[in-house]
Amino acid sequence: MNDGKMGSASAVVIAVSKSEKHTFSKENCNSLKLLKGLGVEGDAHLGKTVKHRSRVAAKPNQPNLRQVHLIHSELLDELKDRFKVTAGQMGENITTKGFDLLELPKDSLLYIGETAVIKVTGLRNPCAQIDQFQSGLMNAVLDRGQHGNLIRKAGIMSIVLESSEVHPGDQVRIQLPPLPHTPLERV
């Protein structure tokens, strides 16, 4: 592509979810409205400053780098032999298919549908609520690399750069940041 974006016809949104309350799982819906600098309209994590309860308790005025949570459906496929987890149940707003979210570098841009743009800020750090949802799920979304480093597989976090609606079936195009790339860390 000559616009600096990469992706394929297989990179797609398969589900969108939100919850007005601080619940672990989010309800699937027909569309999400992403609001620039704020997040998902009608979601408990909407705002310029952090809304995650443990982070609010620690430092309430820090910027909200967790406006939109994404999980790739391939993780759900990986878990299906041991757990019953469907799109939205691990708290993600957008469930994708066709590309590995965890391999994206920090500051990658995701163009979703016609006009939505989000910027990848880091990895989701799974908390104890994940085991309250289904016992053993925390260990299933954590792994160790060949050098013993912790691998967090529970999705990525992002901020909204351009407002728009997002729907299941929307194509996702990826624009990597300039080199050198910074690996994702927990946010």
Coordinates of N, CA, C and O in Angstrom, one line a residue:
M1 N 0.8 -1.2 0.0 CA 0.0 0.0 0.0 C 0.9 1.2 0.0 O 1.9 1.3 0.7
N2 N 0.5 2.2 -0.7 CA 1.3 3.4 -0.8 C 1.1 4.4 0.3 O 1.7 5.5 0.4
D3 N 0.1 4.2 1.2 CA -0.2 5.1 2.3 C 0.5 4.8 3.6 O 0.2 5.4 4.6
G4 N 1.4 3.8 3.5 CA 2.2 3.5 4.7 C 1.5 2.5 5.7 O 2.0 2.2 6.7
K5 N 0.3 2.1 5.3 CA -0.5 1.2 6.2 C -0.3 -0.2 5.6 O -0.1 -0.4 4.5
M6 N -0.4 -1.2 6.6 CA -0.3 -2.5 6.1 C -1.5 -3.3 6.7 O -2.1 -2.8 7.7
G7 N -1.7 -4.4 6.2 CA -2.8 -5.2 6.7 C -3.3 -6.1 5.5 O -2.9 -5.9 4.4
S8 N -4.2 -6.9 5.8 CA -4.8 -7.7 4.7 C -6.3 -7.8 4.9 O -6.8 -7.3 5.8
A9 N -6.9 -8.3 3.9 CA -8.4 -8.5 3.9 C -8.8 -9.3 5.1 O -10.0 -9.3 5.5
S10 N -7.9 -10.1 5.7 CA -8.2 -10.9 6.8 C -8.2 -10.2 8.2 O -8.7 -10.8 9.1
A11 N -7.6 -9.0 8.2 CA -7.6 -8.3 9.5 C -8.9 -7.6 9.7 O -9.2 -6.6 9.0
V12 N -9.7 -8.1 10.7 CA -11.1 -7.6 10.8 C -11.5 -7.6 12.2 O -11.0 -8.3 13.1
V13 N -12.5 -6.8 12.5 CA -13.2 -6.7 13.8 C -14.3 -7.8 13.7 O -15.1 -7.9 12.8
I14 N -14.3 -8.7 14.7 CA -15.4 -9.7 14.8 C -16.4 -9.4 15.8 O -17.5 -10.0 15.7
A15 N -16.1 -8.6 16.8 CA -17.1 -8.2 17.8 C -16.7 -6.9 18.5 O -15.5 -6.6 18.6
V16 N -17.7 -6.2 19.0 CA -17.5 -5.0 19.7 C -18.3 -5.1 21.0 O -19.4 -5.6 21.0
S17 N -17.8 -4.6 22.1 CA -18.4 -4.8 23.4 C -18.2 -3.6 24.3 O -17.2 -2.9 24.2
K18 N -19.1 -3.4 25.3 CA -18.9 -2.3 26.3 C -19.8 -2.6 27.5 O -20.6 -3.5 27.5
S19 N -19.4 -1.9 28.6 CA -20.2 -2.0 29.8 C -20.1 -0.6 30.5 O -19.1 -0.1 30.7
E20 N -21.3 -0.1 30.9 CA -21.3 1.2 31.6 C -20.8 1.1 33.0 O -20.4 2.0 33.6
K21 N -20.8 -0.2 33.6 CA -20.3 -0.4 34.9 C -19.0 -1.1 34.9 O -18.6 -1.7 33.9
H22 N -18.3 -1.0 36.0 CA -17.0 -1.7 36.1 C -17.2 -3.2 36.3 O -17.0 -3.7 37.4
T23 N -17.6 -3.9 35.3 CA -17.8 -5.3 35.3 C -16.6 -5.9 34.6 O -16.0 -5.3 33.7
F24 N -16.3 -7.2 34.9 CA -15.2 -7.9 34.2 C -15.5 -8.1 32.8 O -14.7 -7.8 31.9
S25 N -16.7 -8.6 32.5 CA -17.1 -8.9 31.1 C -17.9 -7.7 30.6 O -18.5 -7.0 31.3
K26 N -17.9 -7.6 29.2 CA -18.6 -6.5 28.6 C -19.7 -7.2 27.6 O -19.4 -8.3 27.1
E27 N -20.8 -6.5 27.4 CA -21.8 -7.0 26.5 C -21.5 -6.7 25.1 O -21.1 -5.6 24.7
N28 N -21.7 -7.7 24.2 CA -21.6 -7.4 22.8 C -22.7 -6.5 22.3 O -23.8 -6.5 22.9
C29 N -22.3 -5.7 21.3 CA -23.3 -4.7 20.8 C -23.1 -4.6 19.2 O -22.2 -5.2 18.7
N30 N -24.0 -3.9 18.6 CA -23.9 -3.8 17.1 C -22.9 -2.8 16.6 O -22.4 -2.9 15.5
S31 N -22.5 -1.8 17.5 CA -21.5 -0.9 17.2 C -21.0 -0.2 18.4 O -21.6 -0.2 19.5
L32 N -19.8 0.4 18.3 CA -19.2 1.2 19.4 C -19.0 2.6 18.8 O -18.5 2.7 17.6
K33 N -19.1 3.6 19.6 CA -18.7 4.9 19.2 C -17.5 5.3 19.9 O -17.4 5.4 21.1
L34 N -16.4 5.4 19.1 CA -15.1 5.8 19.7 C -15.0 7.3 19.7 O -15.3 8.0 18.7
L35 N -14.6 7.9 20.9 CA -14.6 9.4 21.0 C -13.1 9.8 21.2 O -12.4 9.3 22.1
K36 N -12.6 10.7 20.4 CA -11.2 11.1 20.4 C -10.8 11.6 21.8 O -11.5 12.4 22.4
G37 N -9.7 11.0 22.3 CA -9.1 11.4 23.5 C -9.9 10.9 24.7 O -9.4 11.1 25.9
L38 N -11.0 10.1 24.6 CA -11.8 9.7 25.7 C -12.0 8.1 25.7 O -11.9 7.6 26.8
G39 N -12.3 7.5 24.6 CA -12.5 6.1 24.6 C -13.8 5.7 24.0 O -14.3 6.3 23.1
V40 N -14.5 4.7 24.6 CA -15.7 4.1 24.1 C -16.9 4.8 24.8 O -17.0 4.7 26.0
E41 N -17.8 5.4 24.0 CA -19.0 6.1 24.6 C -19.8 5.0 25.3 O -20.0 3.9 24.8
G42 N -20.2 5.3 26.5 CA -21.0 4.4 27.3 C -20.3 3.3 28.0 O -20.9 2.4 28.6
D43 N -18.9 3.4 28.0 CA -18.1 2.4 28.7 C -17.6 3.0 30.0 O -17.3 4.2 30.0
A44 N -17.4 2.2 31.0 CA -17.0 2.6 32.3 C -15.5 3.2 32.3 O -15.2 4.0 33.1
H45 N -14.8 2.9 31.2 CA -13.4 3.4 31.2 C -13.2 4.6 30.3 O -12.1 5.0 30.0
L46 N -14.4 5.2 29.9 CA -14.3 6.5 29.2 C -13.8 7.6 30.0 O -14.2 7.8 31.1
G47 N -12.8 8.3 29.4 CA -12.3 9.5 30.1 C -10.8 9.8 29.7 O -10.1 9.0 29.3
K48 N -10.5 11.1 29.9 CA -9.1 11.5 29.7 C -8.1 11.0 30.7 O -7.0 10.8 30.4
T49 N -8.6 10.9 32.0 CA -7.8 10.3 33.0 C -8.2 8.9 33.3 O -9.3 8.5 33.0
V50 N -7.3 8.1 33.9 CA -7.5 6.7 34.1 C -8.8 6.4 34.9 O -9.2 7.2 35.8
K51 N -9.5 5.3 34.5 CA -10.7 4.9 35.1 C -10.6 3.6 35.8 O -11.5 3.2 36.5
H52 N -9.6 2.8 35.5 CA -9.4 1.5 36.1 C -9.2 1.7 37.6 O -8.4 2.5 38.1
R53 N -10.1 1.0 38.4 CA -10.2 1.4 39.8 C -8.9 1.3 40.6 O -8.7 2.2 41.4
S54 N -8.1 0.3 40.4 CA -6.8 0.2 41.1 C -5.9 1.4 40.7 O -5.2 1.9 41.6
R55 N -5.9 1.8 39.5 CA -5.1 2.9 39.1 C -5.6 4.2 39.6 O -4.8 5.1 39.9
V56 N -6.9 4.4 39.6 CA -7.5 5.6 40.2 C -7.1 5.7 41.7 O -6.7 6.8 42.1
A57 N -7.1 4.6 42.4 CA -6.7 4.6 43.8 C -5.3 5.0 44.0 O -4.9 5.7 44.9
A58 N -4.4 4.6 43.1 CA -3.0 4.9 43.2 C -2.7 6.3 42.7 O -1.9 7.0 43.4
K59 N -3.2 6.7 41.6 CA -2.9 8.1 41.1 C -4.0 8.5 40.1 O -4.0 8.2 38.9
P60 N -5.1 9.2 40.6 CA -6.3 9.4 39.9 C -6.1 10.4 38.7 O -7.0 10.3 37.8
N61 N -5.1 11.2 38.6 CA -5.0 12.2 37.5 C -4.1 11.7 36.4 O -3.8 12.5 35.5
Q62 N -3.6 10.4 36.4 CA -2.7 10.0 35.3 C -3.5 9.9 34.0 O -4.7 9.6 34.1
P63 N -2.9 10.1 32.9 CA -3.6 9.9 31.6 C -4.2 8.5 31.4 O -3.6 7.5 31.8
N64 N -5.3 8.5 30.8 CA -6.0 7.2 30.5 C -5.4 6.6 29.2 O -5.7 6.9 28.1
L65 N -4.4 5.7 29.4 CA -3.8 4.9 28.3 C -4.5 3.7 28.0 O -4.1 2.9 27.1
R66 N -5.7 3.4 28.7 CA -6.4 2.2 28.5 C -7.9 2.5 28.1 O -8.8 1.9 28.6
Q67 N -8.0 3.4 27.1 CA -9.3 3.8 26.7 C -10.1 2.7 25.9 O -11.3 2.5 26.0
V68 N -9.3 1.9 25.1 CA -9.9 0.8 24.3 C -9.1 -0.4 24.5 O -7.9 -0.4 24.2
H69 N -9.7 -1.5 24.9 CA -9.0 -2.8 25.1 C -9.4 -3.7 23.9 O -10.5 -3.8 23.5
L70 N -8.3 -4.3 23.3 CA -8.5 -5.2 22.2 C -7.9 -6.6 22.5 O -6.9 -6.7 23.2
I71 N -8.6 -7.6 22.1 CA -8.1 -9.0 22.2 C -8.3 -9.6 20.8 O -9.3 -9.4 20.1
H72 N -7.3 -10.4 20.4 CA -7.4 -11.1 19.1 C -8.1 -12.5 19.4 O -7.9 -13.2 20.4
S73 N -9.1 -12.8 18.5 CA -9.9 -14.0 18.7 C -9.1 -15.3 18.6 O -9.5 -16.3 19.2
E74 N -7.9 -15.2 18.1 CA -7.0 -16.4 18.1 C -6.7 -16.8 19.5 O -6.5 -18.0 19.8
L75 N -6.6 -15.9 20.5 CA -6.5 -16.2 21.9 C -7.7 -17.0 22.4 O -7.5 -18.0 23.1
L76 N -8.9 -16.6 22.0 CA -10.1 -17.3 22.4 C -10.0 -18.7 21.8 O -10.4 -19.7 22.5
D77 N -9.6 -18.9 20.6 CA -9.4 -20.2 20.0 C -8.4 -21.1 20.7 O -8.7 -22.2 21.0
E78 N -7.3 -20.4 21.2 CA -6.3 -21.2 21.9 C -6.9 -21.7 23.3 O -6.5 -22.7 23.7
L79 N -7.8 -20.9 23.9 CA -8.3 -21.3 25.2 C -9.5 -22.2 25.1 O -9.8 -22.8 26.2
K80 N -10.1 -22.4 24.0 CA -11.4 -23.1 23.9 C -11.4 -24.5 24.4 O -12.5 -25.0 24.8
D81 N -10.3 -25.2 24.4 CA -10.3 -26.6 24.9 C -10.3 -26.7 26.4 O -10.8 -27.7 26.9
R82 N -10.0 -25.6 27.1 CA -10.0 -25.6 28.6 C -11.0 -24.7 29.2 O -11.3 -24.8 30.4
F83 N -11.4 -23.7 28.4 CA -12.3 -22.6 29.0 C -13.4 -22.3 28.0 O -13.2 -22.4 26.8
K84 N -14.5 -21.8 28.5 CA -15.5 -21.3 27.7 C -15.5 -19.7 27.8 O -16.0 -19.2 28.7
V85 N -14.9 -19.1 26.8 CA -14.7 -17.7 26.7 C -15.1 -17.2 25.3 O -14.6 -17.7 24.3
T86 N -16.1 -16.2 25.3 CA -16.5 -15.7 24.0 C -16.1 -14.2 24.0 O -15.7 -13.6 25.0
A87 N -16.2 -13.6 22.8 CA -15.9 -12.2 22.6 C -16.6 -11.3 23.7 O -17.8 -11.4 23.9
G88 N -15.8 -10.4 24.3 CA -16.3 -9.5 25.3 C -16.2 -10.0 26.7 O -16.2 -9.2 27.6
Q89 N -16.1 -11.3 26.9 CA -16.1 -11.8 28.3 C -14.8 -11.6 29.1 O -14.8 -11.6 30.3
M90 N -13.7 -11.2 28.4 CA -12.5 -10.9 29.1 C -12.3 -9.4 29.2 O -11.2 -8.9 29.5
G91 N -13.4 -8.7 29.0 CA -13.4 -7.2 29.2 C -12.9 -6.4 28.0 O -12.8 -5.2 28.1
E92 N -12.7 -7.0 26.9 CA -12.3 -6.2 25.7 C -13.4 -5.5 25.1 O -14.6 -5.9 25.1
N93 N -13.1 -4.4 24.5 CA -14.0 -3.6 23.7 C -14.1 -4.0 22.2 O -15.2 -4.0 21.6
I94 N -13.0 -4.4 21.7 CA -12.9 -4.8 20.3 C -12.2 -6.2 20.2 O -11.1 -6.3 20.7
T95 N -12.8 -7.1 19.6 CA -12.2 -8.5 19.3 C -11.9 -8.5 17.8 O -12.7 -8.2 17.0
T96 N -10.6 -8.8 17.6 CA -10.1 -8.8 16.2 C -9.8 -10.2 15.7 O -9.7 -11.2 16.5
K97 N -9.6 -10.4 14.4 CA -9.2 -11.6 13.8 C -8.2 -11.3 12.7 O -8.4 -10.4 12.0
G98 N -7.2 -12.2 12.5 CA -6.4 -12.1 11.3 C -5.0 -11.4 11.5 O -4.3 -11.4 10.5
F99 N -4.7 -11.0 12.7 CA -3.4 -10.5 12.9 C -3.1 -10.5 14.4 O -4.0 -10.6 15.3
D100 N -1.8 -10.6 14.8 CA -1.3 -10.8 16.1 C -1.1 -9.5 16.8 O -0.1 -8.8 16.6
L101 N -2.1 -9.1 17.6 CA -2.0 -7.8 18.3 C -0.8 -7.7 19.2 O -0.2 -6.6 19.3
L102 N -0.4 -8.8 19.8 CA 0.7 -8.8 20.8 C 2.1 -8.5 20.1 O 3.0 -8.1 20.8
E103 N 2.2 -8.7 18.8 CA 3.4 -8.4 18.1 C 3.6 -7.0 17.6 O 4.6 -6.6 17.1
L104 N 2.5 -6.2 17.8 CA 2.6 -4.8 17.4 C 3.5 -4.0 18.3 O 3.5 -4.3 19.5
P105 N 4.3 -3.1 17.7 CA 5.1 -2.3 18.6 C 4.2 -1.1 19.2 O 3.2 -0.8 18.7
K106 N 4.7 -0.6 20.3 CA 4.1 0.6 20.9 C 4.0 1.7 19.9 O 4.8 1.9 19.0
D107 N 2.9 2.4 19.9 CA 2.6 3.6 19.1 C 2.1 3.2 17.6 O 2.0 4.0 16.8
S108 N 1.9 1.9 17.4 CA 1.3 1.4 16.1 C -0.1 2.1 16.1 O -0.8 2.3 17.1
L109 N -0.5 2.4 14.8 CA -1.8 3.0 14.6 C -2.7 1.9 14.0 O -2.3 1.2 13.0
L110 N -3.9 1.8 14.5 CA -4.9 0.9 13.9 C -6.0 1.7 13.3 O -6.7 2.5 14.0
Y111 N -6.2 1.6 12.0 CA -7.3 2.3 11.3 C -8.4 1.2 11.1 O -8.2 0.2 10.5
I112 N -9.5 1.6 11.7 CA -10.6 0.6 11.8 C -11.8 1.2 11.0 O -12.3 2.3 11.3
G113 N -12.4 0.4 10.1 CA -13.5 0.9 9.3 C -13.0 2.0 8.5 O -11.9 2.1 8.0
E114 N -14.0 3.0 8.2 CA -13.7 4.1 7.4 C -12.8 5.2 8.0 O -11.9 5.7 7.3
T115 N -13.0 5.5 9.3 CA -12.3 6.7 9.8 C -11.8 6.5 11.2 O -11.1 7.4 11.7
A116 N -12.1 5.5 11.9 CA -11.6 5.4 13.3 C -10.1 5.1 13.3 O -9.6 4.4 12.5
V117 N -9.4 5.8 14.2 CA -7.9 5.6 14.4 C -7.7 5.5 15.9 O -8.0 6.3 16.7
I118 N -7.0 4.4 16.3 CA -6.5 4.2 17.6 C -5.0 4.0 17.7 O -4.5 3.5 16.7
K119 N -4.4 4.4 18.8 CA -3.0 4.2 18.9 C -2.7 3.3 20.0 O -3.2 3.4 21.2
V120 N -1.9 2.2 19.8 CA -1.5 1.2 20.7 C -0.6 1.8 21.8 O 0.4 2.4 21.5
T121 N -1.0 1.6 23.1 CA -0.2 2.1 24.2 C 0.6 1.1 25.0 O 1.6 1.4 25.6
G122 N 0.0 -0.2 25.0 CA 0.7 -1.2 25.7 C -0.1 -2.5 25.9 O -1.2 -2.6 25.3
L123 N 0.4 -3.3 26.7 CA -0.2 -4.6 27.0 C -1.2 -4.5 28.2 O -0.9 -3.8 29.2
R124 N -2.3 -5.3 28.1 CA -3.1 -5.4 29.3 C -2.4 -6.3 30.3 O -1.9 -7.3 30.0
N125 N -2.5 -5.9 31.5 CA -1.9 -6.7 32.6 C -3.1 -7.4 33.3 O -3.9 -6.8 34.0
P126 N -3.3 -8.7 33.1 CA -4.4 -9.4 33.7 C -4.4 -9.4 35.2 O -3.3 -9.5 35.8
C127 N -5.5 -9.2 35.8 CA -5.6 -9.1 37.3 C -6.4 -10.3 37.8 O -6.8 -11.2 37.1
A128 N -6.5 -10.4 39.1 CA -7.1 -11.6 39.8 C -8.5 -11.8 39.4 O -9.0 -12.9 39.5
Q129 N -9.2 -10.7 38.9 CA -10.6 -10.9 38.4 C -10.7 -12.0 37.4 O -11.8 -12.6 37.2
I130 N -9.7 -12.2 36.6 CA -9.7 -13.2 35.5 C -9.9 -14.6 36.1 O -10.6 -15.4 35.5
D131 N -9.3 -14.9 37.2 CA -9.5 -16.2 37.8 C -10.9 -16.3 38.5 O -11.4 -17.4 38.7
Q132 N -11.5 -15.1 38.9 CA -12.8 -15.1 39.5 C -13.8 -15.4 38.4 O -14.9 -16.0 38.6
F133 N -13.5 -15.0 37.2 CA -14.4 -15.3 36.0 C -14.3 -16.8 35.7 O -15.4 -17.4 35.6
Q134 N -13.1 -17.3 35.6 CA -13.0 -18.8 35.4 C -11.6 -19.2 36.0 O -10.6 -18.7 35.6
S135 N -11.7 -20.1 36.9 CA -10.5 -20.5 37.7 C -9.5 -21.1 36.7 O -9.8 -21.9 35.8
G136 N -8.2 -20.6 36.9 CA -7.1 -21.1 36.0 C -6.9 -20.3 34.8 O -5.9 -20.4 34.1
L137 N -7.8 -19.3 34.5 CA -7.7 -18.5 33.3 C -6.4 -17.6 33.3 O -5.8 -17.4 32.3
M138 N -6.1 -17.1 34.5 CA -4.9 -16.2 34.7 C -3.7 -16.9 34.2 O -2.9 -16.4 33.4
N139 N -3.4 -18.1 34.6 CA -2.3 -18.9 34.1 C -2.3 -19.1 32.6 O -1.3 -19.2 32.0
A140 N -3.5 -19.3 32.1 CA -3.6 -19.6 30.7 C -3.3 -18.3 29.8 O -2.9 -18.5 28.6
V141 N -3.5 -17.1 30.3 CA -3.2 -15.9 29.6 C -1.8 -15.3 29.9 O -1.5 -14.3 29.4
L142 N -1.0 -16.1 30.7 CA 0.3 -15.7 31.0 C 1.2 -16.8 30.5 O 0.9 -18.0 30.6
D143 N 2.4 -16.5 30.0 CA 3.3 -17.5 29.5 C 4.7 -17.1 29.8 O 4.9 -15.9 30.3
R144 N 5.7 -17.9 29.5 CA 7.1 -17.5 29.7 C 7.8 -17.7 28.3 O 7.5 -18.7 27.6
G145 N 8.6 -16.8 28.0 CA 9.4 -16.8 26.7 C 10.6 -17.8 26.9 O 10.8 -18.3 28.0
Q146 N 11.3 -18.0 25.9 CA 12.5 -18.9 26.0 C 13.6 -18.4 26.9 O 14.4 -19.2 27.4
H147 N 13.6 -17.1 27.3 CA 14.5 -16.6 28.2 C 13.9 -16.3 29.6 O 14.5 -15.7 30.5
G148 N 12.7 -16.9 29.8 CA 12.0 -16.8 31.1 C 11.2 -15.5 31.3 O 10.7 -15.3 32.4
N149 N 11.2 -14.7 30.3 CA 10.4 -13.4 30.4 C 8.9 -13.7 30.4 O 8.5 -14.6 29.7
L150 N 8.2 -12.9 31.2 CA 6.7 -13.0 31.2 C 6.1 -12.5 30.0 O 6.4 -11.4 29.5
I151 N 5.2 -13.3 29.4 CA 4.4 -12.9 28.2 C 3.0 -12.8 28.6 O 2.4 -13.7 29.1
R152 N 2.4 -11.6 28.5 CA 1.0 -11.3 28.8 C 0.2 -11.4 27.5 O 0.5 -10.7 26.5
K153 N -0.8 -12.3 27.5 CA -1.5 -12.6 26.2 C -2.9 -12.1 26.3 O -3.7 -12.4 25.4
A154 N -3.3 -11.3 27.3 CA -4.7 -10.9 27.5 C -5.1 -9.6 26.8 O -6.0 -8.9 27.1
G155 N -4.4 -9.3 25.7 CA -4.7 -8.2 24.8 C -3.9 -7.0 25.0 O -2.9 -6.9 25.7
I156 N -4.3 -5.9 24.2 CA -3.6 -4.7 24.2 C -4.5 -3.5 24.6 O -5.7 -3.7 24.5
M157 N -3.9 -2.4 24.9 CA -4.7 -1.2 25.3 C -4.3 -0.1 24.3 O -3.2 -0.1 23.7
S158 N -5.2 0.8 24.1 CA -5.0 1.9 23.1 C -5.8 3.2 23.5 O -6.6 3.1 24.4
I159 N -5.5 4.2 22.8 CA -6.2 5.5 23.0 C -6.8 5.8 21.6 O -6.3 5.4 20.6
V160 N -7.9 6.7 21.7 CA -8.6 7.0 20.4 C -8.0 8.3 19.9 O -8.0 9.4 20.6
L161 N -7.5 8.3 18.6 CA -7.0 9.5 17.9 C -8.1 10.1 17.0 O -8.0 11.3 16.8
E162 N -9.0 9.3 16.4 CA -10.0 9.8 15.6 C -11.3 9.2 15.9 O -11.4 7.9 15.9
S163 N -12.3 10.0 16.2 CA -13.7 9.5 16.6 C -14.3 8.8 15.4 O -14.1 9.2 14.2
S164 N -15.1 7.8 15.6 CA -15.9 7.1 14.6 C -16.6 5.9 15.2 O -16.4 5.6 16.4
E165 N -17.6 5.4 14.5 CA -18.2 4.2 14.9 C -17.4 3.0 14.4 O -16.8 3.0 13.3
V166 N -17.4 1.9 15.2 CA -16.8 0.6 14.8 C -17.8 -0.5 14.9 O -18.6 -0.5 15.8
H167 N -17.8 -1.3 13.9 CA -18.8 -2.4 13.8 C -18.1 -3.7 13.5 O -17.0 -3.8 12.9
P168 N -18.7 -4.8 13.9 CA -18.2 -6.1 13.5 C -18.2 -6.2 12.0 O -19.1 -5.7 11.3
G169 N -17.1 -6.7 11.4 CA -16.9 -6.8 10.0 C -16.0 -5.7 9.5 O -15.6 -5.8 8.3
D170 N -15.8 -4.6 10.3 CA -14.9 -3.6 9.8 C -13.5 -4.1 9.6 O -13.0 -4.9 10.4
Q171 N -12.9 -3.7 8.5 CA -11.5 -4.0 8.2 C -10.5 -3.2 9.1 O -10.9 -2.1 9.5
V172 N -9.4 -3.8 9.5 CA -8.4 -3.1 10.3 C -7.1 -3.0 9.5 O -6.6 -4.0 8.9
R173 N -6.6 -1.8 9.4 CA -5.3 -1.6 8.7 C -4.3 -1.1 9.7 O -4.7 -0.3 10.6
I174 N -3.1 -1.5 9.6 CA -2.1 -1.2 10.6 C -1.0 -0.3 10.0 O -0.5 -0.6 8.9
Q175 N -0.6 0.7 10.8 CA 0.5 1.5 10.4 C 1.5 1.4 11.6 O 1.2 1.9 12.7
L176 N 2.7 0.9 11.3 CA 3.7 0.8 12.3 C 4.4 2.1 12.5 O 4.5 2.9 11.5
P177 N 4.9 2.4 13.7 CA 5.6 3.7 13.9 C 7.0 3.6 13.3 O 7.4 2.6 12.9
P178 N 7.7 4.8 13.3 CA 9.0 4.8 12.7 C 9.9 3.9 13.5 O 9.7 3.7 14.7
L179 N 11.0 3.4 12.9 CA 12.0 2.6 13.5 C 12.8 3.5 14.4 O 13.0 4.7 14.1
P180 N 13.4 3.0 15.5 CA 13.3 1.6 16.0 C 12.0 1.4 16.7 O 11.5 2.3 17.4
H181 N 11.5 0.2 16.6 CA 10.2 -0.1 17.3 C 10.4 -0.4 18.8 O 11.4 -1.0 19.1
T182 N 9.5 0.0 19.6 CA 9.5 -0.2 21.0 C 8.5 -1.3 21.3 O 7.3 -1.2 21.0
P183 N 9.0 -2.5 21.9 CA 8.1 -3.5 22.3 C 7.0 -3.1 23.3 O 7.3 -2.1 24.1
L184 N 5.9 -3.7 23.3 CA 4.8 -3.4 24.2 C 5.2 -3.8 25.6 O 5.7 -4.9 25.8
E185 N 4.8 -2.9 26.5 CA 4.9 -3.2 28.0 C 3.6 -3.0 28.6 O 2.7 -2.4 28.0
R186 N 3.4 -3.5 29.8 CA 2.1 -3.4 30.5 C 1.8 -1.9 30.8 O 2.7 -1.1 31.1
V187 N 0.5 -1.5 30.6 CA 0.1 -0.2 31.0 C -1.1 -0.2 31.9 O -1.8 -1.2 32.0

